[in-house]
């Protein structure tokens, strides 16, 4: 695809020069009807008129032209592929015949189908990704080059491409993995860059169809890892595709499987898809969902109730640590029975900071949210789990299971700190005991500021100072 910069700059320059010189053969200004007719003639599709438009013969500007181009691309490809209508050239400057014909000819394109695709930012000159999966794969770099990749081992390898002209490109991925690396912190495919990937703008399609569960997923190397796959992709926007992880069914799930997958992607918008992980079944693995969405402040809507419906088994270290930390745009209540499949003895950092900073969450923390977890306490069980969730209003009965044993460092440090809207009683176990009744003399290192700022709790005056 030629650069929008070249096309529109050229068209606008010709228009400006022609107007200044008063040439008889200058490009003429166009109306809205002209743009729609040009698209119809070239691509045989009928782009609907803007519903607010009263007269299709009204003069068209560049924003209307580029928005019509976006709609045409969406109609041709079954989904949005471009966003020119919100770009730098989507101005109120008048559109003319030269700009219209150039845009219709060059910016509208029926993309080749791809199982998974990314769209780069408009100034991309090089692009890289890393892959560790075994199998045969195809990468369409979007400039006419299609690269076949045959991998007979699981060594992590970087693949790069340099474009002759910097611009926006759609890179398509196809193929199917036949094996995965056993090392937990190596992704099947990753676009993560330590310095921050500035070239990845949008994603579409399914990674799970390219990197599926192999067979019954009976061992961890039969399932892919997406550790840090999109982490630190600072320019990644749009929504998370509903079927991004389709064909991953689970079994024995690898450690760090979805750890940091979208961490730091503050530009992602819209709700978390209801079925993003719901088809994945198995026991939680160490750090499986740690920081999955951490820092995704642009995500909106409610947390899907069935997001982790297939995850069941004994708690493990770090399994939901900071999963939604910093997701300040999430709204509504925490779903009831959200962690119902997790039953057994507490483990270190299992819910450390899970909802930390989710200031948009409201309502009651569901009764029995952690009731399946009972037994002797451990270091760092629930530190800062709900810290700064200032919209939460109450704590449901029996939030925790029947916990017991000695107090350990960080086990309830700042768990409810900054939850300034909480009313009613403080947290209790399924047996009806307040946490501070189980550990009345808890060391401050274990429970420091657990209820700091939660002065509206009905029993706040009875809470020992170490907990405040």
Short mmCIF file of C-alpha atoms in Angstrom, two decimals, residues 301-303 327-336 355 357-366 369 386 388-396 419 421-422:
data_model
loop_
_atom_site.label_atom_id
_atom_site.label_comp_id
_atom_site.label_asym_id
_atom_site.label_seq_id
_atom_site.Cartn_x
_atom_site.Cartn_y
_atom_site.Cartn_z
CA UNK A 301 -17.06 -2.12 30.56
CA UNK A 302 -17.56 -4.89 33.06
CA UNK A 303 -15.22 -7.78 33.70
CA UNK A 327 -7.40 -0.97 34.75
CA UNK A 328 -9.11 2.19 35.93
CA UNK A 329 -11.61 2.17 33.05
CA UNK A 330 -13.27 -1.11 34.05
CA UNK A 331 -16.71 -0.51 35.54
CA UNK A 332 -19.49 -2.37 37.31
CA UNK A 333 -19.17 -5.03 39.97
CA UNK A 334 -16.67 -7.84 40.30
CA UNK A 335 -18.57 -10.91 39.02
CA UNK A 336 -19.97 -13.33 41.58
CA UNK A 355 -7.63 -5.38 41.28
CA UNK A 357 -6.12 0.67 41.14
CA UNK A 358 -9.41 -0.43 39.54
CA UNK A 359 -11.09 2.76 40.70
CA UNK A 360 -14.04 2.33 38.32
CA UNK A 361 -15.26 -0.90 39.93
CA UNK A 362 -18.38 -0.37 42.03
CA UNK A 363 -20.78 -2.18 44.36
CA UNK A 364 -20.12 -5.01 46.74
CA UNK A 365 -17.11 -7.27 46.71
CA UNK A 366 -19.01 -10.54 46.13
CA UNK A 369 -15.16 -14.53 46.30
CA UNK A 386 -8.23 -4.18 46.23
CA UNK A 388 -7.34 2.08 45.73
CA UNK A 389 -10.58 0.55 44.49
CA UNK A 390 -12.32 3.70 45.66
CA UNK A 391 -15.66 2.83 44.02
CA UNK A 392 -16.28 -0.42 45.91
CA UNK A 393 -19.00 0.10 48.51
CA UNK A 394 -19.14 -3.01 50.71
CA UNK A 395 -17.52 -6.36 51.49
CA UNK A 396 -19.71 -9.43 51.05
CA UNK A 419 -11.19 1.81 49.47
CA UNK A 421 -16.32 4.18 49.87
CA UNK A 422 -16.57 0.95 51.85
#
